[in-house]
Coordinates of C-alpha atoms and ligand atoms in Angstrom, one line a residue:
X1 CA -4.1 -21.3 -24.4
X2 CA -1.6 -22.1 -21.7
X3 CA -2.1 -22.6 -18.0
X4 CA -2.6 -19.4 -15.9
X5 CA 0.8 -18.5 -14.3
X6 CA 1.2 -19.7 -10.6
X7 CA 1.5 -16.6 -8.6
X8 CA 3.5 -16.4 -5.4
X9 CA 1.0 -17.3 -2.7
X10 CA 0.8 -17.8 1.1
X11 CA -2.2 -19.9 2.1
X12 CA -2.1 -18.4 5.6
X13 CA -2.3 -14.8 4.3
X14 CA -5.6 -13.0 4.5
X15 CA -5.1 -11.1 1.3
X16 CA -4.1 -14.2 -0.6
X17 CA -7.3 -15.8 0.6
X18 CA -9.3 -12.8 -0.6
X19 CA -7.5 -13.0 -4.0
X20 CA -8.3 -16.7 -4.1
X21 CA -12.1 -16.0 -3.4
X22 CA -11.9 -17.9 -0.1
X23 CA -12.8 -14.7 1.9
X24 CA -15.4 -12.3 0.7
X25 CA -14.6 -8.6 0.1
X26 CA -16.4 -5.6 -1.3
X27 CA -14.5 -5.6 -4.6
X28 CA -14.1 -2.5 -6.7
X29 CA -11.9 -3.7 -9.4
X30 CA -9.5 -6.5 -10.5
X31 CA -7.3 -7.5 -13.3
X32 CA -4.6 -10.2 -13.8
X33 CA -2.2 -8.3 -11.6
X34 CA -4.1 -6.7 -8.7
X35 CA -7.4 -6.4 -6.9
X36 CA -9.0 -3.4 -5.2
X37 CA -11.5 -3.7 -2.4
X38 CA -12.8 -1.6 0.5
X39 CA -10.9 -1.7 3.7
X40 CA -12.9 -3.7 6.4
X41 CA -11.9 -1.1 9.0
X42 CA -12.2 2.3 7.1
X43 CA -10.6 5.2 8.7
X44 CA -12.8 7.4 6.6
X45 CA -15.6 6.5 4.0
X46 CA -14.1 5.2 0.8
X47 CA -10.9 3.8 2.4
X48 CA -9.7 1.4 -0.3
X49 CA -6.9 -1.2 -0.6
X50 CA -4.9 -1.8 -3.8
X51 CA -3.4 -5.3 -3.5
X52 CA -1.2 -7.2 -5.9
X53 CA -2.5 -10.8 -6.5
X54 CA 1.0 -12.1 -5.9
X55 CA 2.2 -12.5 -2.3
X56 CA 5.1 -10.3 -1.6
X57 CA 5.8 -8.9 1.9
X58 CA 6.5 -5.3 1.0
X59 CA 8.5 -3.1 -1.3
X60 CA 11.8 -4.7 -0.1
X61 CA 11.0 -7.9 -1.9
X62 CA 8.5 -7.1 -4.6
X63 CA 9.7 -7.2 -8.2
X64 CA 10.2 -3.8 -9.8
X65 CA 7.9 -4.6 -12.7
X66 CA 5.0 -5.4 -10.4
X67 CA 5.6 -2.2 -8.4
X68 CA 5.5 -0.4 -11.8
X69 CA 2.2 -1.9 -12.6
X70 CA 0.8 -0.8 -9.3
X71 CA 2.2 2.6 -9.6
X72 CA 0.7 3.1 -13.1
X73 CA -2.7 1.9 -11.8
X74 CA -2.9 3.9 -8.6
X75 CA -3.8 7.4 -9.9
X76 CA -7.0 6.0 -11.6
X77 CA -8.3 4.3 -8.5
X78 CA -7.3 7.2 -6.3
X79 CA -9.1 9.7 -8.5
X80 CA -12.2 7.5 -8.6
X81 CA -12.3 6.9 -4.8
X82 CA -11.7 10.6 -4.0
X83 CA -14.3 11.7 -6.6
X84 CA -16.9 9.2 -5.3
X85 CA -16.8 10.6 -1.8
X86 CA -16.4 14.2 -3.0
X87 CA -13.0 14.6 -1.3
X88 CA -10.4 17.0 -2.8
X89 CA -7.3 15.0 -1.7
X90 CA -6.2 11.6 -0.6
X91 CA -3.3 9.7 1.0
X92 CA -1.8 6.9 -1.0
X93 CA -0.1 5.1 1.7
X94 CA 2.0 2.0 2.1
X95 CA 2.9 0.7 5.4
X96 CA 6.3 -1.1 4.8
X97 CA 7.0 -3.5 7.6
X98 CA 5.5 -4.3 11.0
X99 CA 7.2 -1.5 12.7
X100 CA 5.9 0.9 10.1
X101 CA 2.3 -0.2 10.9
X102 CA 2.0 -3.0 8.4
X103 CA -0.3 -5.5 9.9
X104 CA -1.1 -7.6 6.8
X105 CA 2.2 -8.8 5.5
X106 CA 1.1 -8.8 1.9
X107 CA 2.1 -5.6 0.0
X108 CA -0.8 -3.2 -0.4
X109 CA -1.5 0.5 -0.8
X110 CA -4.2 2.4 1.2
X111 CA -6.2 5.0 -0.7
X112 CA -7.6 7.3 2.0
X113 CA -9.7 10.2 0.8
X114 CA -9.2 13.3 2.8
X115 CA -11.5 16.3 3.4
X116 CA -10.8 19.4 5.6
X117 CA -12.1 18.7 9.1
X118 CA -12.5 14.9 8.7
X119 CA -11.9 12.6 11.5
X120 CA -8.6 10.9 10.3
X121 CA -5.7 11.9 12.4
X122 CA -2.0 11.1 11.6
X123 CA 0.2 12.0 14.5
X124 CA 3.1 13.3 12.4
X125 CA 5.3 15.4 14.8
X126 CA 8.1 17.0 13.0
X127 CA 11.5 17.2 14.6
X128 CA 14.4 19.4 13.5
X129 CA 17.1 18.4 11.0
X130 CA 20.5 19.5 12.2
X131 CA 23.5 19.9 9.7
X132 CA 25.7 17.2 11.3
X133 CA 22.9 14.7 11.3
X134 CA 22.0 15.5 7.7
X135 CA 25.7 15.1 6.5
X136 CA 26.1 11.8 8.3
X137 CA 22.8 10.4 6.9
X138 CA 23.7 11.5 3.3
X139 CA 26.9 9.4 3.5
X140 CA 25.3 6.5 5.2
X141 CA 22.3 6.3 2.8
X142 CA 24.1 7.0 -0.5
X143 CA 26.7 4.4 0.1
X144 CA 23.9 1.8 0.5
X145 CA 21.9 2.9 -2.5
X146 CA 21.8 0.0 -4.9
X147 CA 20.7 1.4 -8.2
Ligands
LIG201 P1 -1.8 -2.4 7.2 O1 -1.8 -2.0 8.6 O2 -1.2 -1.3 6.3 O3 -1.2 -3.8 7.0 O4 -3.3 -2.5 6.7 C1 -4.1 -3.7 6.6 C2 -5.5 -3.2 6.3 O5 -6.2 -4.4 5.9 C3 -6.2 -2.7 7.5 O6 -6.6 -1.4 7.3 C4 -7.5 -3.6 7.6 C5 -7.5 -4.3 6.3 N1 -8.0 -5.7 6.4 C6 -7.5 -6.7 7.2 N2 -8.3 -7.8 7.0 C7 -9.1 -7.5 6.1 C8 -10.1 -8.3 5.5 O7 -10.3 -9.4 5.7 N3 -10.9 -7.7 4.6 C9 -10.7 -6.3 4.2 N4 -11.5 -5.8 3.3 N5 -9.7 -5.6 4.8 C10 -9.0 -6.1 5.7

């Protein structure tokens, strides 16, 4: 048996401290790669966080393989959470950067079960996509796409 791998870790990060067992949480599940626990400030009952054990800021710096693990895992936890609170739907949401409402700078997904008429409100105010803007964006985005 070898030593367990040393994960990227930030001692000042609240989620790293939860992963290390230094701060308690209401844990739902964990494996070698990730941990799931109830959000301390649920926007609706069942609001759950899926958190990789390694410290990465967000999808801009997380290795693709880890993101793959998280992506494969998410449907099972989302199904369990929504079924447990008898919700027909859920958000699987990732705030990617401070300006996008990420307050804990350790990558995580929110699972937020949704029911018709619930109290969670997302102020999503659609604008209008005009043709010139769309053409300009297609050029600017596709020339930066590194795949
Ligand atoms: P975000 O804004 O996407 O970074 O969401 C961070 C979430 O983490 C927020 O909904 C509250 C939750 N949270 C912050 N600190 C703690 C904690 O110590 N324990 C738990 N369970 N959740 C936390």
